[in-house]
Amino acid sequence: MIGTKKLEAWFVTGSQHLYGAEILKKVDEHAKNIVKGLNATGQLSVKIVLKPVVTTPDEIFRICEEANTTSGVVGLITWMHTFSPAKMWIAGLSVLNKPFVHLHTQFNRDIPWADIDMNFMNLNQSAHGDREFGYISTRMGLERKVIAGHWKDPEVISQLDVWLRSATGWYASKKVKIARFGDNMREVAVTEGDKVDAQIRFGWSVNGYALGDLAAYIRQVSKQAVDHLCQQYEDEYHVMDALRKGGAAYDSLREAARIELGLRAFLEEGGFNGFTDTFENLHGLSQLPGLAVQRLMKDGYGFGAEGDWKTAAMLHIMKTMSRGLPGGNSFMEDYTYHFDPAGMYVLGAHMLEICPSLTNEKPGLEVHPLAIGGKKDPLRLLFNVPQGSAINVSVIDLGTRFRIIVNEVETIDPPEEMPKLPTARVLWRPMPDLKTAAAAWIYAGGSHHTVFSQSLSGEYIRNFAEMAGVEFMLIDKNTSIHNFKNNLRWNAVYYHSL
């Protein structure tokens, strides 16, 4: 797992020698104060590191090359305090392979009306220095984020942290390693895709492993380790009586613990940060992993059911982005609809695998029959999900390119109890409404599997898609089917021309 405390973004200030040593000294001083002030807010998820003011093409090239090869650097924050002639940036930006955000700000917030003179004007030239830098970025066709406003503005700081978290997700993306136990669910289309192209585009390494490989790890788990984990289950969850020591299903609890320990050992030893399984391939396992999957997701692992490696990768990335933010992230599936005209909702769930990071309550740990898979009854954590804003995210492979789709939703409390539904569940109202959102999702080709996030907004995912150079489609409160279909058509032309 990637800890954000070890990551950093470099603050690079542009200028030139034309202004003389004294002005450059002040430029450096102002940059130091900005970096110190941003870090002091405590609102940024990664550390901002000040780099020396760059004033020549060679300095710019070296800083970009260094950023490329320095581990832990998620990207650059660029700012032109004065005028930095943009031809100086061409060589450096040509080799830069990490994302950058253009912070269009200035050191002073206000114009000093009574004291302003030409010395002040010559020093504080971000208003046109940043436009020169913006021109060359556009001329070179470089994808970047532009954040405009004073660096002390809370909105600017918030936007910067959103970008930094997106850049952290992109950094994590390049290191994603997914283990697939079994293949794809047979005959299913949307969970498949081009793994080679995904590694080229996103950095995802996706490989398959036999269930026998996992079963060997499970068989090696000691009785003492199982005893310890079973006690941990009793401490953390409301465990049903049948699963307690002496209960009719206590052996199932111990087997679930053995599966979790074996699966965890396999993933840790192989350096994986995500995995998939499928109920059509469980050779060597006595039950479909449910509890193990839920607990591993809470620890930051990505997961996709039925071989869905794209959702597994995206879940790990989004968990990395959201470290330290309230709310959880989980594998999810649109399971069934409530089409009542008085209130139309989606019930999201899965057979077993919903991450307990989504709830504030103490989950129940239960065992129930599963009508598919042909194995013993599996364990799972049961809970409801609190009200609040959330998003659903789907990554699909269109053959010639990838598309990321986001639907903004509002989670609500179920109007009635569901005492016979033995799975974790969440009820939401999709934006702008169920009919529009569902139709738009289907026009876009969105999967039935998603990553459900309470902690991120569509802006985080849009930034990530732009860093990856892939198509992004948002379904929100302003979506109309007419405009949405037009956007899909325009995007088809745009991405075909690249």
CSV table of C-alpha atoms in Angstrom, one decimal:
chain,number,residue,atom,x,y,z
A,1,MET,CA,0.0,0.0,0.0
A,2,ILE,CA,1.2,3.5,-0.7
A,3,GLY,CA,1.3,6.0,2.2
A,4,THR,CA,0.7,9.6,1.2
A,5,LYS,CA,3.0,10.8,4.0
A,6,LYS,CA,6.0,9.6,2.0
A,7,LEU,CA,4.9,11.4,-1.2
A,8,GLU,CA,5.7,15.0,-2.3
A,9,ALA,CA,5.1,17.5,-5.0
A,10,TRP,CA,7.8,19.9,-6.2
A,11,PHE,CA,7.1,23.6,-6.3
A,12,VAL,CA,8.9,25.1,-9.3
A,13,THR,CA,9.0,28.9,-9.8
A,14,GLY,CA,9.9,30.4,-13.2
A,15,SER,CA,11.7,33.6,-13.8
A,16,GLN,CA,14.7,34.9,-15.8
A,17,HIS,CA,18.1,36.7,-15.3
A,18,LEU,CA,16.8,39.9,-16.9
A,19,TYR,CA,15.6,41.3,-13.6
A,20,GLY,CA,18.9,41.0,-11.7
A,21,ALA,CA,20.1,39.3,-8.6
A,22,GLU,CA,18.0,41.3,-6.1
A,23,ILE,CA,14.7,40.6,-7.8
A,24,LEU,CA,15.5,36.9,-8.1
A,25,LYS,CA,16.3,36.9,-4.4
A,26,LYS,CA,12.9,38.3,-3.7
A,27,VAL,CA,11.3,35.8,-6.1
A,28,ASP,CA,12.9,32.9,-4.2
A,29,GLU,CA,11.9,34.5,-0.8
A,30,HIS,CA,8.3,34.7,-2.0
A,31,ALA,CA,8.3,31.2,-3.3
A,32,LYS,CA,9.6,30.0,0.1
A,33,ASN,CA,6.8,31.8,1.9
A,34,ILE,CA,4.2,30.3,-0.3
A,35,VAL,CA,5.4,26.7,0.1
A,36,LYS,CA,5.8,27.3,3.9
A,37,GLY,CA,2.3,28.7,4.0
A,38,LEU,CA,0.7,25.9,2.0
A,39,ASN,CA,2.3,23.2,4.1
A,40,ALA,CA,1.3,25.0,7.3
A,41,THR,CA,-2.4,24.8,6.4
A,42,GLY,CA,-2.4,21.1,7.2
A,43,GLN,CA,-4.9,20.7,4.4
A,44,LEU,CA,-2.7,19.2,1.8
A,45,SER,CA,-2.4,15.4,1.5
A,46,VAL,CA,1.3,15.4,0.4
A,47,LYS,CA,4.3,17.6,1.3
A,48,ILE,CA,5.1,20.5,-1.0
A,49,VAL,CA,8.9,20.7,-1.6
A,50,LEU,CA,10.4,24.0,-2.8
A,51,LYS,CA,12.9,23.8,-5.6
A,52,PRO,CA,15.3,26.6,-6.7
A,53,VAL,CA,13.9,29.3,-9.0
A,54,VAL,CA,14.6,28.2,-12.6
A,55,THR,CA,15.9,30.9,-15.0
A,56,THR,CA,17.5,29.0,-17.9
A,57,PRO,CA,16.5,26.1,-20.3
A,58,ASP,CA,19.2,23.9,-18.8
A,59,GLU,CA,17.9,24.4,-15.2
A,60,ILE,CA,14.3,23.7,-16.4
A,61,PHE,CA,15.4,20.5,-18.2
A,62,ARG,CA,17.3,19.2,-15.2
A,63,ILE,CA,14.5,19.8,-12.8
A,64,CYS,CA,12.0,17.9,-15.1
A,65,GLU,CA,14.5,15.0,-15.6
A,66,GLU,CA,15.1,14.9,-11.8
A,67,ALA,CA,11.3,14.8,-11.1
A,68,ASN,CA,10.9,11.9,-13.6
A,69,THR,CA,13.5,9.7,-11.8
A,70,THR,CA,12.8,10.7,-8.2
A,71,SER,CA,10.7,8.1,-6.3
A,72,GLY,CA,7.8,9.6,-4.3
A,73,VAL,CA,7.3,12.7,-6.5
A,74,VAL,CA,3.7,12.7,-7.7
A,75,GLY,CA,4.0,15.9,-9.8
A,76,LEU,CA,5.0,19.5,-10.2
A,77,ILE,CA,3.4,22.7,-9.1
A,78,THR,CA,4.5,25.4,-11.5
A,79,TRP,CA,4.3,29.2,-11.0
A,80,MET,CA,5.7,32.1,-12.9
A,81,HIS,CA,6.4,34.8,-10.4
A,82,THR,CA,7.8,37.1,-13.1
A,83,PHE,CA,8.0,36.7,-16.8
A,84,SER,CA,9.7,33.4,-17.8
A,85,PRO,CA,10.1,33.3,-21.6
A,86,ALA,CA,8.3,30.1,-22.6
A,87,LYS,CA,10.8,28.8,-25.2
A,88,MET,CA,13.0,28.0,-22.2
A,89,TRP,CA,10.4,25.5,-21.0
A,90,ILE,CA,10.1,23.5,-24.3
A,91,ALA,CA,12.9,21.0,-23.7
A,92,GLY,CA,12.0,20.3,-20.0
A,93,LEU,CA,8.2,20.0,-20.6
A,94,SER,CA,9.0,17.7,-23.6
A,95,VAL,CA,10.6,15.1,-21.3
A,96,LEU,CA,8.4,15.6,-18.2
A,97,ASN,CA,6.4,12.4,-17.6
A,98,LYS,CA,4.8,13.3,-14.4
A,99,PRO,CA,1.6,15.5,-14.1
A,100,PHE,CA,1.8,19.2,-13.4
A,101,VAL,CA,-0.6,21.8,-12.1
A,102,HIS,CA,-0.3,25.4,-13.1
A,103,LEU,CA,-0.9,27.5,-10.1
A,104,HIS,CA,-1.9,30.9,-11.5
A,105,THR,CA,-1.4,33.1,-8.4
A,106,GLN,CA,0.7,36.0,-7.2
A,107,PHE,CA,2.5,36.5,-3.9
A,108,ASN,CA,0.4,39.6,-2.8
A,109,ARG,CA,-3.3,39.3,-2.7
A,110,ASP,CA,-4.1,43.0,-3.2
A,111,ILE,CA,-2.8,45.9,-5.3
A,112,PRO,CA,-1.1,48.4,-2.9
A,113,TRP,CA,-2.9,51.4,-4.3
A,114,ALA,CA,-1.0,54.1,-2.5
A,115,ASP,CA,2.5,52.6,-2.9
A,116,ILE,CA,2.5,50.8,-6.2
A,117,ASP,CA,5.3,51.8,-8.5
A,118,MET,CA,7.3,50.3,-11.4
A,119,ASN,CA,9.5,48.3,-9.1
A,120,PHE,CA,6.5,46.6,-7.7
A,121,MET,CA,5.2,46.0,-11.2
A,122,ASN,CA,8.5,44.5,-12.4
A,123,LEU,CA,8.5,42.1,-9.5
A,124,ASN,CA,4.9,41.0,-9.5
A,125,GLN,CA,4.2,39.9,-13.0
A,126,SER,CA,2.4,36.6,-12.6
A,127,ALA,CA,-0.6,38.1,-14.4
A,128,HIS,CA,1.2,37.9,-17.7
A,129,GLY,CA,4.2,35.6,-16.8
A,130,ASP,CA,1.7,32.7,-16.2
A,131,ARG,CA,0.0,33.5,-19.5
A,132,GLU,CA,3.3,33.0,-21.3
A,133,PHE,CA,3.7,29.7,-19.6
A,134,GLY,CA,0.1,28.8,-20.4
A,135,TYR,CA,0.6,29.5,-24.1
A,136,ILE,CA,3.5,27.1,-24.4
A,137,SER,CA,1.7,24.4,-22.5
A,138,THR,CA,-1.2,24.8,-24.9
A,139,ARG,CA,1.0,25.0,-27.9
A,140,MET,CA,2.7,21.7,-27.0
A,141,GLY,CA,-0.7,20.1,-26.3
A,142,LEU,CA,0.1,19.3,-22.7
A,143,GLU,CA,-2.6,18.1,-20.4
A,144,ARG,CA,-2.5,20.0,-17.1
A,145,LYS,CA,-4.7,21.5,-14.4
A,146,VAL,CA,-4.9,25.3,-14.1
A,147,ILE,CA,-5.9,26.7,-10.6
A,148,ALA,CA,-6.4,30.4,-10.5
A,149,GLY,CA,-6.6,32.6,-7.4
A,150,HIS,CA,-4.6,33.7,-4.4
A,151,TRP,CA,-2.6,31.0,-2.8
A,152,LYS,CA,-4.1,31.8,0.6
A,153,ASP,CA,-7.7,31.4,-0.7
A,154,PRO,CA,-9.3,28.4,0.9
A,155,GLU,CA,-10.9,27.4,-2.4
A,156,VAL,CA,-7.5,27.5,-4.1
A,157,ILE,CA,-6.0,25.3,-1.3
A,158,SER,CA,-8.9,22.9,-1.6
A,159,GLN,CA,-8.6,22.6,-5.4
A,160,LEU,CA,-4.9,22.1,-5.0
A,161,ASP,CA,-5.4,19.2,-2.6
A,162,VAL,CA,-7.9,17.6,-5.0
A,163,TRP,CA,-5.3,17.7,-7.7
A,164,LEU,CA,-2.6,16.4,-5.4
A,165,ARG,CA,-4.8,13.5,-4.4
A,166,SER,CA,-5.5,12.8,-8.1
A,167,ALA,CA,-1.8,12.9,-8.8
A,168,THR,CA,-1.3,10.5,-5.9
A,169,GLY,CA,-3.8,8.2,-7.6
A,170,TRP,CA,-1.9,8.4,-10.8
A,171,TYR,CA,1.4,7.7,-9.0
A,172,ALA,CA,-0.3,4.6,-7.4
A,173,SER,CA,-1.7,3.6,-10.8
A,174,LYS,CA,1.8,3.1,-12.2
A,175,LYS,CA,2.4,0.6,-9.5
A,176,VAL,CA,-0.9,-1.4,-9.5
A,177,LYS,CA,-0.4,-5.1,-9.5
A,178,ILE,CA,-3.5,-7.3,-9.7
A,179,ALA,CA,-3.7,-11.0,-9.0
A,180,ARG,CA,-6.6,-12.8,-10.8
A,181,PHE,CA,-7.7,-16.1,-9.2
A,182,GLY,CA,-9.4,-17.8,-12.0
A,183,ASP,CA,-10.4,-16.1,-15.2
A,184,ASN,CA,-13.3,-13.8,-16.1
A,185,MET,CA,-16.9,-14.9,-15.4
A,186,ARG,CA,-17.8,-16.9,-18.5
A,187,GLU,CA,-19.3,-15.1,-21.4
A,188,VAL,CA,-19.4,-11.7,-19.6
A,189,ALA,CA,-18.2,-8.8,-21.8
A,190,VAL,CA,-17.8,-5.6,-19.8
A,191,THR,CA,-15.4,-7.0,-17.2
A,192,GLU,CA,-13.0,-8.1,-19.8
A,193,GLY,CA,-10.5,-5.9,-21.6
A,194,ASP,CA,-7.1,-5.5,-23.1
A,195,LYS,CA,-4.6,-6.0,-20.2
A,196,VAL,CA,-1.6,-5.0,-22.3
A,197,ASP,CA,-3.2,-1.7,-23.3
A,198,ALA,CA,-4.2,-1.1,-19.7
A,199,GLN,CA,-0.6,-1.5,-18.7
A,200,ILE,CA,0.6,0.8,-21.4
A,201,ARG,CA,-2.1,3.4,-20.6
A,202,PHE,CA,-2.4,3.1,-16.8
A,203,GLY,CA,0.6,1.1,-15.6
A,204,TRP,CA,-1.6,-1.8,-14.4
A,205,SER,CA,0.1,-5.2,-14.2
A,206,VAL,CA,-2.7,-7.9,-14.3
A,207,ASN,CA,-1.8,-11.6,-14.2
A,208,GLY,CA,-3.7,-14.8,-13.5
A,209,TYR,CA,-2.9,-17.4,-10.9
A,210,ALA,CA,-4.4,-20.9,-10.3
A,211,LEU,CA,-6.6,-21.5,-7.4
A,212,GLY,CA,-4.3,-24.2,-6.4
A,213,ASP,CA,-1.6,-21.6,-5.8
A,214,LEU,CA,-3.9,-19.8,-3.4
A,215,ALA,CA,-5.1,-23.1,-1.8
A,216,ALA,CA,-1.4,-24.0,-1.0
A,217,TYR,CA,-1.1,-20.8,1.0
A,218,ILE,CA,-4.4,-21.5,2.8
A,219,ARG,CA,-3.2,-25.0,3.8
A,220,GLN,CA,-0.1,-23.6,5.4
A,221,VAL,CA,-2.0,-21.3,7.9
A,222,SER,CA,-1.3,-22.4,11.5
A,223,LYS,CA,-4.0,-23.3,14.0
A,224,GLN,CA,-2.7,-20.5,16.3
A,225,ALA,CA,-3.1,-17.9,13.6
A,226,VAL,CA,-6.7,-19.0,13.0
A,227,ASP,CA,-7.4,-18.9,16.7
A,228,HIS,CA,-6.1,-15.3,17.0
A,229,LEU,CA,-8.1,-14.1,14.0
A,230,CYS,CA,-11.3,-15.7,15.2
A,231,GLN,CA,-10.9,-13.9,18.4
A,232,GLN,CA,-10.4,-10.7,16.5
A,233,TYR,CA,-13.6,-11.3,14.6
A,234,GLU,CA,-15.5,-11.6,17.9
A,235,ASP,CA,-13.9,-8.4,19.2
A,236,GLU,CA,-14.7,-6.3,16.0
A,237,TYR,CA,-18.1,-7.6,14.9
A,238,HIS,CA,-21.5,-8.7,16.2
A,239,VAL,CA,-21.0,-12.4,15.5
A,240,MET,CA,-24.1,-14.5,15.2
A,241,ASP,CA,-24.5,-17.3,17.7
A,242,ALA,CA,-24.0,-20.1,15.1
A,243,LEU,CA,-20.5,-18.8,14.4
A,244,ARG,CA,-19.3,-18.6,18.0
A,245,LYS,CA,-17.3,-21.3,19.6
A,246,GLY,CA,-19.5,-24.4,20.1
A,247,GLY,CA,-22.0,-23.1,17.5
A,248,ALA,CA,-23.2,-25.1,14.5
A,249,ALA,CA,-21.2,-23.0,12.0
A,250,TYR,CA,-18.0,-22.4,14.1
A,251,ASP,CA,-16.0,-24.5,11.6
A,252,SER,CA,-17.1,-22.1,8.8
A,253,LEU,CA,-15.8,-19.2,10.9
A,254,ARG,CA,-12.4,-20.9,11.2
A,255,GLU,CA,-12.3,-21.7,7.5
A,256,ALA,CA,-13.1,-18.1,6.6
A,257,ALA,CA,-10.2,-17.0,8.9
A,258,ARG,CA,-7.9,-19.6,7.2
A,259,ILE,CA,-8.9,-18.3,3.8
A,260,GLU,CA,-8.3,-14.7,4.8
A,261,LEU,CA,-4.8,-15.4,6.3
A,262,GLY,CA,-3.8,-17.5,3.2
A,263,LEU,CA,-5.1,-14.9,0.8
A,264,ARG,CA,-3.4,-12.1,2.7
A,265,ALA,CA,-0.1,-13.9,2.7
A,266,PHE,CA,-0.3,-14.6,-1.0
A,267,LEU,CA,-1.0,-10.9,-1.8
A,268,GLU,CA,1.7,-9.6,0.6
A,269,GLU,CA,4.4,-12.0,-0.6
A,270,GLY,CA,3.6,-11.2,-4.3
A,271,GLY,CA,3.5,-7.4,-3.7
A,272,PHE,CA,-0.1,-7.2,-5.0
A,273,ASN,CA,-2.4,-4.4,-4.2
A,274,GLY,CA,-5.6,-5.8,-5.8
A,275,PHE,CA,-7.2,-9.1,-6.8
A,276,THR,CA,-10.2,-10.7,-8.4
A,277,ASP,CA,-12.0,-14.0,-8.0
A,278,THR,CA,-15.0,-15.7,-9.5
A,279,PHE,CA,-17.6,-18.1,-8.1
A,280,GLU,CA,-17.2,-20.2,-11.2
A,281,ASN,CA,-13.7,-21.2,-10.2
A,282,LEU,CA,-13.3,-22.2,-6.6
A,283,HIS,CA,-11.3,-25.4,-6.8
A,284,GLY,CA,-9.4,-26.0,-3.6
A,285,LEU,CA,-11.6,-23.5,-1.6
A,286,SER,CA,-14.4,-24.7,0.7
A,287,GLN,CA,-16.3,-21.4,0.4
A,288,LEU,CA,-16.4,-18.3,-1.7
A,289,PRO,CA,-14.2,-15.6,0.0
A,290,GLY,CA,-16.6,-13.0,1.4
A,291,LEU,CA,-15.4,-11.9,4.8
A,292,ALA,CA,-11.7,-12.0,3.6
A,293,VAL,CA,-12.5,-9.8,0.6
A,294,GLN,CA,-14.3,-7.2,2.8
A,295,ARG,CA,-11.5,-7.0,5.3
A,296,LEU,CA,-8.8,-6.8,2.7
A,297,MET,CA,-10.7,-4.0,0.9
A,298,LYS,CA,-10.9,-2.0,4.2
A,299,ASP,CA,-7.1,-2.3,4.4
A,300,GLY,CA,-6.7,-0.7,1.0
A,301,TYR,CA,-6.7,-3.6,-1.5
A,302,GLY,CA,-8.6,-3.3,-4.7
A,303,PHE,CA,-11.1,-6.0,-5.6
A,304,GLY,CA,-13.3,-7.0,-8.5
A,305,ALA,CA,-15.8,-9.9,-8.5
A,306,GLU,CA,-16.1,-12.3,-11.4
A,307,GLY,CA,-12.6,-11.5,-12.7
A,308,ASP,CA,-13.2,-7.7,-13.0
A,309,TRP,CA,-9.6,-6.5,-12.9
A,310,LYS,CA,-10.4,-2.9,-14.1
A,311,THR,CA,-12.7,-2.3,-11.1
A,312,ALA,CA,-10.1,-3.9,-8.8
A,313,ALA,CA,-7.4,-1.6,-10.0
A,314,MET,CA,-9.6,1.6,-9.8
A,315,LEU,CA,-10.7,0.7,-6.3
A,316,HIS,CA,-7.1,0.6,-5.0
A,317,ILE,CA,-6.3,3.9,-6.8
A,318,MET,CA,-9.3,5.6,-5.3
A,319,LYS,CA,-8.5,4.2,-1.8
A,320,THR,CA,-5.1,5.7,-2.2
A,321,MET,CA,-6.5,9.1,-3.3
A,322,SER,CA,-8.8,9.3,-0.4
A,323,ARG,CA,-6.4,8.4,2.5
A,324,GLY,CA,-7.3,10.5,5.5
A,325,LEU,CA,-10.7,11.7,4.1
A,326,PRO,CA,-14.0,10.8,5.7
A,327,GLY,CA,-16.1,8.1,4.1
A,328,GLY,CA,-15.2,4.8,2.4
A,329,ASN,CA,-14.7,3.3,-1.0
A,330,SER,CA,-15.9,-0.1,-2.1
A,331,PHE,CA,-16.5,-2.5,-4.9
A,332,MET,CA,-20.2,-2.1,-5.8
A,333,GLU,CA,-22.9,-3.3,-8.1
A,334,ASP,CA,-26.2,-1.8,-9.2
A,335,TYR,CA,-28.4,-4.7,-8.0
A,336,THR,CA,-32.0,-3.7,-8.3
A,337,TYR,CA,-34.3,-0.6,-8.9
A,338,HIS,CA,-37.1,1.0,-7.0
A,339,PHE,CA,-39.3,2.6,-9.7
A,340,ASP,CA,-41.9,4.2,-7.4
A,341,PRO,CA,-42.8,7.6,-9.0
A,342,ALA,CA,-42.8,9.1,-5.5
A,343,GLY,CA,-39.1,8.3,-5.2
A,344,MET,CA,-36.9,6.2,-7.6
A,345,TYR,CA,-33.8,4.6,-6.1
A,346,VAL,CA,-31.0,2.1,-6.8
A,347,LEU,CA,-30.2,-0.6,-4.3
A,348,GLY,CA,-26.5,-1.3,-4.5
A,349,ALA,CA,-25.0,-4.5,-3.1
A,350,HIS,CA,-23.2,-7.7,-4.1
A,351,MET,CA,-23.4,-11.3,-3.0
A,352,LEU,CA,-20.8,-10.8,-0.3
A,353,GLU,CA,-18.2,-8.2,-1.1
A,354,ILE,CA,-19.0,-4.7,0.1
A,355,CYS,CA,-16.3,-2.9,2.0
A,356,PRO,CA,-17.1,-2.0,5.7
A,357,SER,CA,-15.2,1.3,5.3
A,358,LEU,CA,-18.6,2.6,4.1
A,359,THR,CA,-20.3,2.3,7.5
A,360,ASN,CA,-19.9,3.9,10.9
A,361,GLU,CA,-21.8,1.1,12.7
A,362,LYS,CA,-20.4,-2.2,14.0
A,363,PRO,CA,-21.1,-4.7,11.3
A,364,GLY,CA,-22.7,-8.1,11.9
A,365,LEU,CA,-20.8,-11.2,11.0
A,366,GLU,CA,-23.2,-13.9,9.6
A,367,VAL,CA,-23.3,-17.0,7.5
A,368,HIS,CA,-26.0,-17.6,4.9
A,369,PRO,CA,-26.6,-19.9,1.9
A,370,LEU,CA,-25.4,-18.8,-1.5
A,371,ALA,CA,-27.3,-20.2,-4.4
A,372,ILE,CA,-24.4,-20.2,-6.8
A,373,GLY,CA,-20.8,-21.5,-6.7
A,374,GLY,CA,-21.5,-25.0,-5.4
A,375,LYS,CA,-19.6,-24.5,-2.2
A,376,LYS,CA,-20.3,-24.3,1.5
A,377,ASP,CA,-22.3,-21.3,2.9
A,378,PRO,CA,-19.9,-18.3,3.0
A,379,LEU,CA,-19.4,-15.7,5.7
A,380,ARG,CA,-20.1,-12.0,5.2
A,381,LEU,CA,-20.3,-8.7,7.1
A,382,LEU,CA,-23.8,-7.0,7.1
A,383,PHE,CA,-24.4,-3.3,7.5
A,384,ASN,CA,-26.2,-0.3,6.2
A,385,VAL,CA,-24.6,2.8,4.7
A,386,PRO,CA,-25.3,6.3,6.0
A,387,GLN,CA,-26.8,9.1,4.0
A,388,GLY,CA,-24.6,11.5,2.1
A,389,SER,CA,-23.1,12.4,-1.3
A,390,ALA,CA,-21.2,9.8,-3.2
A,391,ILE,CA,-20.1,8.7,-6.7
A,392,ASN,CA,-20.1,5.6,-8.8
A,393,VAL,CA,-17.1,5.1,-11.1
A,394,SER,CA,-16.7,2.6,-14.0
A,395,VAL,CA,-13.7,2.0,-16.2
A,396,ILE,CA,-14.6,0.4,-19.6
A,397,ASP,CA,-12.6,-0.8,-22.5
A,398,LEU,CA,-14.0,0.3,-25.9
A,399,GLY,CA,-11.5,-1.6,-27.9
A,400,THR,CA,-9.8,1.5,-29.3
A,401,ARG,CA,-9.6,3.4,-26.0
A,402,PHE,CA,-10.6,3.4,-22.3
A,403,ARG,CA,-13.5,5.5,-20.9
A,404,ILE,CA,-14.1,6.4,-17.3
A,405,ILE,CA,-17.7,7.1,-16.3
A,406,VAL,CA,-18.8,8.8,-13.1
A,407,ASN,CA,-22.4,9.2,-11.8
A,408,GLU,CA,-23.0,11.5,-8.8
A,409,VAL,CA,-25.5,10.0,-6.3
A,410,GLU,CA,-27.1,10.8,-3.0
A,411,THR,CA,-27.2,8.0,-0.5
A,412,ILE,CA,-30.4,7.7,1.5
A,413,ASP,CA,-31.8,5.7,4.4
A,414,PRO,CA,-34.0,2.8,3.2
A,415,PRO,CA,-37.7,3.6,3.7
A,416,GLU,CA,-38.2,0.2,5.2
A,417,GLU,CA,-36.2,-2.6,6.8
A,418,MET,CA,-34.9,-5.5,4.7
A,419,PRO,CA,-34.6,-8.3,7.2
A,420,LYS,CA,-34.4,-11.1,4.7
A,421,LEU,CA,-31.5,-9.6,2.6
A,422,PRO,CA,-28.3,-11.2,3.9
A,423,THR,CA,-25.8,-8.8,2.5
A,424,ALA,CA,-24.4,-5.3,3.1
A,425,ARG,CA,-26.4,-2.8,1.1
A,426,VAL,CA,-26.7,0.9,0.1
A,427,LEU,CA,-29.6,2.8,-1.3
A,428,TRP,CA,-29.0,5.9,-3.5
A,429,ARG,CA,-30.8,8.4,-5.6
A,430,PRO,CA,-28.7,8.9,-8.8
A,431,MET,CA,-28.3,12.4,-10.3
A,432,PRO,CA,-30.2,13.9,-12.0
A,433,ASP,CA,-32.8,11.2,-11.6
A,434,LEU,CA,-32.9,7.4,-12.0
A,435,LYS,CA,-34.4,7.4,-15.5
A,436,THR,CA,-31.9,9.9,-16.9
A,437,ALA,CA,-28.9,8.5,-15.1
A,438,ALA,CA,-29.6,4.9,-16.0
A,439,ALA,CA,-30.1,5.7,-19.7
A,440,ALA,CA,-26.9,7.9,-19.8
A,441,TRP,CA,-24.9,5.1,-18.1
A,442,ILE,CA,-26.1,2.6,-20.7
A,443,TYR,CA,-25.5,4.9,-23.6
A,444,ALA,CA,-21.9,5.4,-22.3
A,445,GLY,CA,-21.5,1.6,-21.9
A,446,GLY,CA,-20.9,1.7,-18.1
A,447,SER,CA,-20.4,-1.6,-16.3
A,448,HIS,CA,-22.7,-3.2,-13.7
A,449,HIS,CA,-19.7,-3.2,-11.4
A,450,THR,CA,-18.4,0.2,-10.1
A,451,VAL,CA,-16.3,1.7,-7.4
A,452,PHE,CA,-18.6,3.5,-4.9
A,453,SER,CA,-17.0,6.3,-3.1
A,454,GLN,CA,-18.2,8.5,-0.3
A,455,SER,CA,-15.0,10.4,0.0
A,456,LEU,CA,-14.3,11.6,-3.5
A,457,SER,CA,-16.1,13.7,-6.1
A,458,GLY,CA,-16.1,13.6,-9.8
A,459,GLU,CA,-13.3,16.2,-9.9
A,460,TYR,CA,-10.8,13.8,-8.5
A,461,ILE,CA,-11.6,11.2,-11.2
A,462,ARG,CA,-11.7,13.9,-13.9
A,463,ASN,CA,-8.1,14.9,-13.0
A,464,PHE,CA,-7.0,11.3,-13.0
A,465,ALA,CA,-8.6,10.7,-16.4
A,466,GLU,CA,-6.8,13.7,-17.8
A,467,MET,CA,-3.5,12.6,-16.4
A,468,ALA,CA,-4.0,9.2,-18.0
A,469,GLY,CA,-5.2,10.7,-21.3
A,470,VAL,CA,-8.5,8.8,-21.3
A,471,GLU,CA,-12.0,9.9,-22.0
A,472,PHE,CA,-14.1,11.1,-19.0
A,473,MET,CA,-17.9,11.2,-18.9
A,474,LEU,CA,-19.8,12.8,-16.0
A,475,ILE,CA,-23.5,12.1,-15.1
A,476,ASP,CA,-24.6,14.8,-12.6
A,477,LYS,CA,-27.5,17.0,-11.8
A,478,ASN,CA,-27.1,19.0,-15.0
A,479,THR,CA,-27.1,15.9,-17.3
A,480,SER,CA,-29.6,15.8,-20.2
A,481,ILE,CA,-29.7,12.8,-22.5
A,482,HIS,CA,-29.6,15.0,-25.6
A,483,ASN,CA,-26.4,16.7,-24.6
A,484,PHE,CA,-24.9,13.6,-23.1
A,485,LYS,CA,-25.3,11.7,-26.4
A,486,ASN,CA,-23.8,14.6,-28.3
A,487,ASN,CA,-20.8,14.6,-26.0
A,488,LEU,CA,-20.3,10.9,-26.7
A,489,ARG,CA,-20.4,11.6,-30.4
A,490,TRP,CA,-17.9,14.5,-30.2
A,491,ASN,CA,-15.6,12.4,-28.0
A,492,ALA,CA,-15.7,9.6,-30.6
A,493,VAL,CA,-14.4,12.0,-33.2
A,494,TYR,CA,-11.8,13.6,-30.9
A,495,TYR,CA,-10.3,10.4,-29.6
A,496,HIS,CA,-10.3,8.9,-33.1
A,497,SER,CA,-8.2,11.8,-34.3
A,498,LEU,CA,-5.5,11.3,-31.7
